[in-house]
Amino acid sequence: MQAAEVGTIGRFDGREVKLTGWVYNVRSSGKILFILLRDGTGTIQCIVEKTAGEELFTSASRLTQESSVGITGTVRPDARAPGGWELRVTGLDVIQIAEGYPITPKEHGTDFLMDNRHLWLRSQRQHAIMTVRAGLIRFIRDFFDNRGFLCIDTPVFTPNACEGTTTLFETDYFGDKAYLTQSGQLYNEANAAAFRKVYCFGPTFRAEKSKTRRHLIEFWMVEPEVAFAGLDDIIELAEDMIVEVVGRSLERYRPLLEGVLERDVAMLERVRKPFPRLSYDEASAILKRKGAAFEYGSDFGGTDETLLSEEYDRPVFVHRFPSAIKAFYMQPDPANPALSLSVDLLASEGYGEIIGGGERVHDLALLEKRIEEHGLPKKAFQWYLDLRRYGTFRHAGFGLGVERTLSYICGLQHVRETIPYPRLLNRLSP
Ligand code: 4AD
Ligand code: MG
């Protein structure tokens, strides 16, 4: 018997195949049983007729939600079925009858679903989100690989902070202190001196006491870094990347986005070049005009970002933030050294900042001064300072958060659904 998968079942039109999977749902109309089978690659309706045999029919009628089974049958086209195919069942092999599966078709609260995240991932909605996530990651990698960037990994255990000391996770490293990485950037800068155009892509950690719909404790970030590039170069790079990955996500996953996730894709269709570019000063003036509580000189809050993005029909860049609110490595703006050559990209519809980046300080003396001003341990940064000692170079880069970008593409209210096992302020399990 030919083993088959639901995702590619169309290859077997008219033939008898064996599927393996789990029962999503069973319905009966007296003489016919409809088993909705889920095999991880898709779902298919399997039809058991009483005339196919008493024993088969009785055994099928005992199936419960999430029972594991092998089902043999003939593949037939069905225009009304979601995948376009159905199975006429000829044999059933029950592996286990599942009892009392906690997630039923009725409504459940988010906490309950999150407690059962290991099971919740089996649902159609989560399946769609994780499928788009895998695609988004692939499209991002393709974008950089096709442009000659080298993917080069950076460590998770680090001896120093990258994004400020307030959100560091500290751990014991054989008697020494180590920190979970907040960003691969510092290593990327070394790698850019070795390979010119690089990116890292991995998990990053922030001990952030924020309980918002945009904050995770553990999230995935892609970070390109480019030698002999400045702020404008990486703004263009970010713009090209967003246009490409949003475009490819729409092209590939429109049925999932519209059909399963009920995403209104109109805003995504408008993601075309050029994105508006606002200076921090211009953005502050807009917030003031709109009556926001925002004070000049401070960082934007979630509400401020939403107010700004509302002004445009596509994502918007905000550049040249005050140096005082940015990381130690930000290059000052030659036109006004109180400002930094930094940039954030704000997604539309209130999804907030999805990219942060800028040009790095490349002068040794200035960088030493910054490290001191920020109260950072000079010793741990010696290797980083070497990059300014041995052939220093202008360079810039950015970081894009995968989960925030995915919640924007999928139209999700909260980032917790964008990662298989979210780590949140109040959640470490499952
Ligand atoms: O703006 P951030 O902190 O920038 C950096 O870490 C730079 N070192 C990156 C670089 O230049 N190489 O973070 C970059 C992005 C944010 O725009 C956001 O998308 C995401 O990472 N991010 C988070 N996502 C989820 N939860 C959190 N707590 C996040 N913090 C940042
Ligand atoms: Mg940022």
Coordinates of C-alpha atoms and ligand atoms in Angstrom, one line a residue:
M1 CA 0.0 0.0 0.0
Q2 CA 1.3 3.4 -1.0
A3 CA 1.9 5.7 2.0
A4 CA 0.8 9.3 1.3
E5 CA 0.6 12.7 3.0
V6 CA -2.4 15.1 2.8
G7 CA -0.3 18.0 1.6
T8 CA 0.5 16.2 -1.6
I9 CA -2.4 13.8 -1.9
G10 CA -3.4 15.2 -5.4
R11 CA -0.6 13.0 -6.9
F12 CA -2.7 9.9 -6.0
D13 CA -6.0 10.7 -7.8
G14 CA -8.0 7.5 -8.1
R15 CA -5.5 5.4 -6.2
E16 CA -5.7 3.6 -2.9
V17 CA -3.3 5.1 -0.3
K18 CA -2.6 4.9 3.4
L19 CA -2.6 8.0 5.5
T20 CA -1.4 8.3 9.1
G21 CA -2.5 11.1 11.5
W22 CA -4.9 12.3 14.1
V23 CA -8.7 12.7 14.2
Y24 CA -9.5 16.4 14.1
N25 CA -13.3 15.8 14.1
V26 CA -15.9 13.1 13.5
R27 CA -19.4 13.7 12.3
S28 CA -22.1 11.2 11.5
S29 CA -25.2 11.3 9.3
G30 CA -26.5 7.9 10.2
K31 CA -25.2 5.8 7.3
I32 CA -22.1 7.8 6.7
L33 CA -19.2 8.9 9.0
F34 CA -17.1 11.9 8.1
I35 CA -13.7 11.8 9.7
L36 CA -11.6 14.9 9.4
L37 CA -8.1 13.7 9.4
R38 CA -5.1 15.9 10.3
D39 CA -1.7 14.6 9.4
G40 CA 0.5 17.7 10.0
T41 CA 0.7 18.5 6.3
G42 CA -3.0 19.3 6.0
T43 CA -6.5 18.0 6.7
I44 CA -8.7 15.8 4.6
Q45 CA -12.3 14.5 4.9
C46 CA -12.4 10.7 5.0
I47 CA -15.7 9.1 4.3
V48 CA -16.8 5.8 5.8
E49 CA -20.0 4.3 4.5
K50 CA -21.9 1.6 6.3
T51 CA -21.8 -0.5 3.2
A52 CA -18.0 -0.6 3.5
G53 CA -18.4 -3.2 6.3
E54 CA -19.9 -3.4 9.7
E55 CA -16.6 -3.8 11.6
L56 CA -15.0 -0.9 9.9
F57 CA -18.0 1.3 10.5
T58 CA -18.2 0.4 14.2
S59 CA -14.6 1.0 14.8
A60 CA -14.7 4.4 13.0
S61 CA -17.7 5.4 15.1
R62 CA -15.6 5.0 18.3
L63 CA -13.0 7.5 17.2
T64 CA -12.6 10.6 19.4
Q65 CA -10.8 13.9 18.8
E66 CA -7.0 13.5 18.5
S67 CA -7.1 9.7 18.3
S68 CA -4.1 8.5 16.3
V69 CA -5.0 6.3 13.3
G70 CA -3.9 4.8 10.0
I71 CA -6.5 5.2 7.3
T72 CA -6.6 3.4 4.0
G73 CA -8.8 4.6 1.2
T74 CA -9.2 5.8 -2.4
V75 CA -8.4 9.4 -3.3
R76 CA -11.1 11.3 -5.0
P77 CA -11.5 14.9 -6.1
D78 CA -14.0 16.9 -4.2
A79 CA -14.6 20.5 -5.3
R80 CA -16.1 21.5 -1.9
A81 CA -13.3 20.1 0.3
P82 CA -10.7 22.7 1.4
G83 CA -7.8 20.9 -0.2
G84 CA -9.8 19.7 -3.2
W85 CA -9.6 16.0 -2.3
E86 CA -11.4 13.4 -0.1
L87 CA -10.7 9.8 0.9
R88 CA -13.2 6.9 0.5
V89 CA -12.2 4.7 3.4
T90 CA -11.5 1.0 2.9
G91 CA -9.6 0.3 6.1
L92 CA -8.9 1.7 9.5
D93 CA -6.1 1.0 11.9
V94 CA -6.7 2.5 15.3
I95 CA -3.4 3.3 17.1
Q96 CA -4.8 4.9 20.2
I97 CA -8.2 6.2 21.2
A98 CA -7.5 9.6 22.9
E99 CA -9.6 10.3 25.9
G100 CA -10.7 13.8 27.0
Y101 CA -8.5 16.0 24.8
P102 CA -8.6 19.3 26.6
I103 CA -9.0 21.7 23.6
T104 CA -12.5 21.2 22.2
P105 CA -14.2 23.2 19.4
K106 CA -15.8 25.5 22.0
E107 CA -14.1 28.8 23.0
H108 CA -11.2 28.7 25.5
G109 CA -9.5 31.5 27.3
T110 CA -6.0 32.6 26.3
D111 CA -4.4 31.4 29.6
F112 CA -5.9 28.0 29.2
L113 CA -4.7 27.8 25.6
M114 CA -1.2 29.0 26.6
D115 CA -1.0 26.4 29.4
N116 CA -1.8 23.8 26.7
R117 CA 0.5 25.4 24.0
H118 CA 2.0 22.0 23.3
L119 CA -1.4 20.8 22.2
W120 CA -2.7 24.1 20.9
L121 CA -0.1 24.0 18.1
R122 CA -2.2 21.3 16.5
S123 CA -5.0 23.7 15.7
Q124 CA -5.6 25.0 12.2
R125 CA -4.9 28.6 13.2
Q126 CA -1.6 27.9 14.9
H127 CA -0.7 25.7 12.0
A128 CA -1.2 28.6 9.7
I129 CA 0.8 31.0 11.8
M130 CA 3.8 28.6 12.1
T131 CA 3.7 27.9 8.4
V132 CA 3.9 31.7 7.6
R133 CA 6.7 32.0 10.3
A134 CA 8.8 29.3 8.6
G135 CA 8.2 31.0 5.2
L136 CA 9.1 34.5 6.6
I137 CA 12.4 33.1 8.0
R138 CA 13.1 31.5 4.6
F139 CA 12.3 34.7 2.7
I140 CA 14.6 36.7 5.0
R141 CA 17.5 34.3 4.5
D142 CA 16.9 34.2 0.7
F143 CA 17.0 38.0 0.6
F144 CA 20.4 38.2 2.3
D145 CA 21.9 35.1 0.7
N146 CA 20.9 36.4 -2.8
R147 CA 22.7 39.7 -2.1
G148 CA 26.0 38.1 -1.2
F149 CA 25.7 38.4 2.6
L150 CA 27.4 35.7 4.6
C151 CA 25.3 34.1 7.3
I152 CA 27.6 33.8 10.3
D153 CA 26.4 32.8 13.8
T154 CA 27.1 34.7 17.0
P155 CA 27.2 33.3 20.5
V156 CA 24.4 33.1 23.0
F157 CA 26.6 33.2 26.1
T158 CA 28.4 36.6 26.2
P159 CA 30.7 38.4 28.6
N160 CA 29.2 41.8 28.0
A161 CA 26.0 43.8 27.3
C162 CA 25.0 45.1 23.9
E163 CA 21.7 46.8 24.5
G164 CA 22.1 48.3 28.0
T165 CA 22.5 46.6 31.3
T166 CA 18.9 46.8 32.5
T167 CA 17.6 43.9 30.4
L168 CA 20.5 41.4 30.9
F169 CA 19.9 37.8 31.9
E170 CA 22.8 36.9 34.1
T171 CA 24.0 33.3 34.5
D172 CA 26.9 31.5 36.2
Y173 CA 29.6 30.5 33.8
F174 CA 31.9 28.2 35.8
G175 CA 32.3 30.8 38.5
D176 CA 32.3 33.8 36.1
K177 CA 29.4 35.9 35.1
A178 CA 27.9 35.4 31.6
Y179 CA 24.9 37.0 30.0
L180 CA 22.4 35.7 27.5
T181 CA 22.8 37.7 24.3
Q182 CA 20.6 40.7 23.7
S183 CA 21.8 41.0 20.1
G184 CA 24.6 39.6 17.9
Q185 CA 25.6 43.0 16.8
L186 CA 29.0 43.4 18.4
Y187 CA 30.2 40.1 17.0
N188 CA 28.6 41.1 13.6
E189 CA 30.8 44.1 13.6
A190 CA 33.9 41.9 13.9
N191 CA 32.5 39.6 11.3
A192 CA 31.8 42.5 8.9
A193 CA 35.6 43.3 9.1
A194 CA 36.3 39.7 8.1
F195 CA 33.5 39.2 5.5
R196 CA 32.2 42.7 4.6
K197 CA 28.4 41.9 4.4
V198 CA 27.2 39.5 7.1
Y199 CA 24.1 38.6 9.0
C200 CA 23.3 36.6 12.1
F201 CA 19.9 35.0 12.8
G202 CA 19.2 33.5 16.1
P203 CA 17.4 33.8 19.5
T204 CA 18.0 36.9 21.6
F205 CA 17.0 37.5 25.2
R206 CA 15.8 40.5 27.1
A207 CA 15.0 40.5 30.8
E208 CA 12.3 43.1 30.1
K209 CA 9.7 43.6 32.7
S210 CA 7.2 44.7 30.0
K211 CA 3.9 43.0 29.8
T212 CA 2.8 44.4 26.4
R213 CA 1.5 42.8 23.2
R214 CA 4.9 43.4 21.6
H215 CA 7.3 42.1 24.2
L216 CA 8.8 38.7 24.5
I217 CA 11.6 37.6 26.8
E218 CA 13.1 35.4 24.1
F219 CA 12.7 36.4 20.5
W220 CA 14.4 35.8 17.2
M221 CA 16.3 38.5 15.4
V222 CA 18.0 38.8 12.0
E223 CA 20.8 41.3 12.0
P224 CA 22.7 42.4 8.9
E225 CA 25.9 44.4 9.3
V226 CA 27.7 46.1 6.4
A227 CA 31.2 47.4 6.1
F228 CA 31.8 50.8 4.5
A229 CA 28.0 51.6 4.7
G230 CA 26.2 54.4 6.4
L231 CA 22.7 55.2 7.7
D232 CA 21.1 55.8 4.3
D233 CA 22.5 52.5 2.9
I234 CA 21.0 50.4 5.6
I235 CA 17.7 52.3 5.5
E236 CA 17.5 51.3 1.8
L237 CA 18.5 47.7 2.6
A238 CA 15.8 47.5 5.3
E239 CA 13.2 48.9 2.8
D240 CA 14.2 46.4 0.1
M241 CA 14.0 43.6 2.6
I242 CA 10.6 44.4 3.9
V243 CA 9.1 44.9 0.4
E244 CA 10.5 41.5 -0.6
V245 CA 9.5 39.5 2.4
V246 CA 6.1 41.0 2.8
G247 CA 5.5 40.5 -1.0
R248 CA 6.6 36.9 -1.0
S249 CA 4.6 36.1 2.1
L250 CA 1.5 37.5 0.4
E251 CA 2.2 35.7 -2.8
R252 CA 2.8 32.3 -1.1
Y253 CA 0.4 32.4 1.9
R254 CA -2.6 34.5 0.8
P255 CA -5.1 31.6 1.3
L256 CA -3.8 31.1 4.9
L257 CA -3.7 34.8 5.7
E258 CA -7.1 35.6 4.3
G259 CA -8.9 32.2 4.7
V260 CA -7.6 31.0 8.1
L261 CA -6.2 34.1 9.9
E262 CA -8.8 36.5 8.4
R263 CA -6.1 39.1 7.8
D264 CA -7.2 42.1 5.8
V265 CA -4.3 42.1 3.4
A266 CA -5.0 45.5 1.8
M267 CA -2.4 47.2 4.0
L268 CA 0.2 44.6 3.1
E269 CA -0.5 45.1 -0.6
R270 CA 0.5 48.7 -0.1
V271 CA 4.0 47.8 1.1
R272 CA 6.0 49.3 -1.7
K273 CA 8.9 51.6 -2.1
P274 CA 9.5 54.3 -1.0
F275 CA 8.6 54.3 2.7
P276 CA 8.3 57.7 4.3
R277 CA 11.4 58.8 6.2
L278 CA 10.9 61.1 9.2
S279 CA 13.5 62.6 11.5
Y280 CA 12.9 62.2 15.2
D281 CA 12.3 66.0 15.3
E282 CA 9.6 65.7 12.6
A283 CA 8.0 62.8 14.3
S284 CA 7.9 64.7 17.6
A285 CA 6.1 67.6 15.9
I286 CA 3.5 65.2 14.6
L287 CA 3.0 63.7 18.0
K288 CA 2.6 67.2 19.5
R289 CA 0.1 68.2 16.9
K290 CA -1.9 65.0 17.6
G291 CA -1.9 65.8 21.4
A292 CA 0.2 62.8 22.5
A293 CA 1.5 62.8 26.1
F294 CA 5.0 62.3 24.5
E295 CA 7.8 64.6 25.7
Y296 CA 10.6 65.7 23.4
G297 CA 13.9 63.8 24.2
S298 CA 12.2 60.6 25.4
D299 CA 11.8 57.4 23.5
F300 CA 8.4 56.6 21.8
G301 CA 6.0 54.5 23.6
G302 CA 3.7 52.0 22.0
T303 CA 0.9 54.6 21.7
D304 CA 3.2 57.1 20.1
E305 CA 4.3 54.6 17.5
T306 CA 0.7 53.8 16.7
L307 CA -0.1 57.5 16.3
L308 CA 2.8 58.0 14.0
S309 CA 2.1 54.9 11.8
E310 CA -1.5 56.0 11.4
E311 CA -0.3 58.9 9.3
Y312 CA 0.9 56.7 6.5
D313 CA -0.4 53.8 4.4
R314 CA 2.9 51.8 4.7
P315 CA 5.7 51.3 7.2
V316 CA 7.6 54.5 8.2
F317 CA 11.2 55.1 9.1
V318 CA 12.1 57.4 12.0
H319 CA 15.8 58.4 12.1
R320 CA 18.2 60.5 14.2
F321 CA 17.0 59.8 17.7
P322 CA 18.7 61.7 20.5
S323 CA 22.0 60.0 21.4
A324 CA 20.9 60.1 25.1
I325 CA 18.2 57.5 24.6
K326 CA 20.1 55.2 22.3
A327 CA 22.8 52.5 22.9
F328 CA 26.5 53.4 23.5
Y329 CA 27.6 52.4 20.0
M330 CA 25.5 54.9 18.0
Q331 CA 27.5 57.2 15.8
P332 CA 26.7 60.9 16.4
D333 CA 25.1 62.9 13.6
P334 CA 27.9 65.3 12.2
A335 CA 25.2 67.9 11.7
N336 CA 24.1 67.8 15.4
P337 CA 26.1 65.6 17.7
A338 CA 23.3 65.5 20.2
L339 CA 21.5 63.3 17.7
S340 CA 22.5 59.8 16.6
L341 CA 22.6 58.2 13.2
S342 CA 20.0 55.7 14.3
V343 CA 16.8 54.4 12.7
D344 CA 13.6 52.5 13.7
L345 CA 11.1 51.2 11.3
L346 CA 7.5 51.4 12.5
A347 CA 5.1 48.9 11.0
S348 CA 1.5 50.0 10.1
E349 CA -1.7 49.5 12.0
G350 CA -0.1 49.8 15.4
Y351 CA 2.2 46.8 15.2
G352 CA 5.0 49.1 16.4
E353 CA 8.8 49.1 15.9
I354 CA 10.0 46.0 13.9
I355 CA 13.5 47.2 13.0
G356 CA 16.1 49.1 15.0
G357 CA 19.6 50.0 13.7
G358 CA 22.1 52.6 12.7
E359 CA 25.6 53.6 12.0
R360 CA 28.3 52.6 14.6
V361 CA 30.9 54.7 16.3
H362 CA 34.2 53.9 14.5
D363 CA 36.5 56.3 16.3
L364 CA 38.5 54.6 19.1
A365 CA 38.6 57.5 21.5
L366 CA 34.9 58.3 21.2
L367 CA 34.0 54.7 21.7
E368 CA 36.2 54.4 24.8
K369 CA 34.5 57.5 26.1
R370 CA 31.0 56.1 25.4
I371 CA 31.8 52.8 27.2
E372 CA 32.9 54.8 30.2
E373 CA 29.9 57.1 30.2
H374 CA 27.5 54.1 30.0
G375 CA 29.2 52.5 33.0
L376 CA 30.2 49.4 30.9
P377 CA 33.1 47.2 32.0
K378 CA 36.1 48.3 29.8
K379 CA 37.9 45.0 30.0
A380 CA 35.1 43.0 28.5
F381 CA 35.0 45.4 25.5
Q382 CA 38.7 45.2 24.6
W383 CA 38.1 42.8 21.7
Y384 CA 35.4 45.2 20.4
L385 CA 37.7 48.1 20.7
D386 CA 40.3 46.2 18.6
L387 CA 38.0 46.6 15.7
R388 CA 38.7 50.4 16.0
R389 CA 42.4 49.8 16.5
Y390 CA 43.1 47.6 13.5
G391 CA 41.7 49.1 10.4
T392 CA 38.7 50.9 11.6
F393 CA 35.9 51.5 9.1
R394 CA 32.5 53.1 8.8
H395 CA 29.8 50.5 9.2
A396 CA 26.1 50.2 9.9
G397 CA 23.5 47.5 10.4
F398 CA 20.1 46.8 11.9
G399 CA 18.0 44.1 13.7
L400 CA 14.6 42.9 12.7
G401 CA 12.4 41.1 15.2
V402 CA 10.8 38.1 13.6
E403 CA 7.9 37.8 16.0
R404 CA 6.8 41.5 15.7
T405 CA 7.1 41.2 11.9
L406 CA 5.1 38.0 11.8
S407 CA 2.3 39.5 14.0
Y408 CA 2.2 42.4 11.5
I409 CA 2.0 40.1 8.5
C410 CA -0.6 37.7 10.1
G411 CA -2.6 40.5 11.7
L412 CA -2.2 39.1 15.3
Q413 CA -3.2 41.1 18.4
H414 CA -0.3 39.7 20.5
V415 CA 3.2 38.4 19.8
R416 CA 2.6 35.4 22.0
E417 CA 1.1 33.4 19.1
T418 CA 4.0 34.1 16.8
I419 CA 6.5 31.8 18.4
P420 CA 5.9 28.1 19.2
Y421 CA 6.7 28.3 22.9
P422 CA 6.6 32.0 24.0
R423 CA 8.7 33.1 27.0
L424 CA 6.8 36.0 28.7
L425 CA 7.2 37.9 31.9
N426 CA 4.8 35.4 33.6
R427 CA 5.3 32.3 31.5
L428 CA 8.1 29.8 31.2
S429 CA 6.1 26.7 30.4
P430 CA 5.3 24.5 28.6
Ligands
4AD1 O1 16.0 47.9 18.6 P1 16.7 46.7 19.1 O2 16.9 46.6 20.6 O3 18.1 46.7 18.4 C1 19.2 46.0 18.6 O4 19.3 45.0 19.3 C2 20.4 46.3 17.7 N1 21.6 45.8 18.3 C3 20.2 45.6 16.4 C4 21.3 45.9 15.4 O5 21.5 47.0 15.0 N2 22.0 44.9 15.0 O6 16.0 45.4 18.6 C5 15.8 45.2 17.3 C6 14.4 44.6 17.0 C7 13.2 45.5 17.4 O7 13.0 46.5 16.4 C8 12.1 44.6 17.5 O8 11.6 44.2 16.3 C9 12.8 43.4 18.2 O9 14.2 43.5 17.8 N3 12.7 43.4 19.6 C10 11.8 42.6 20.3 N4 10.8 41.7 19.9 C11 10.1 41.1 20.8 N5 10.2 41.3 22.1 C12 11.2 42.1 22.6 N6 11.3 42.3 23.9 C13 12.0 42.8 21.7 N7 13.0 43.7 21.8 C14 13.4 44.0 20.5
MG2 MG 14.8 49.5 19.3

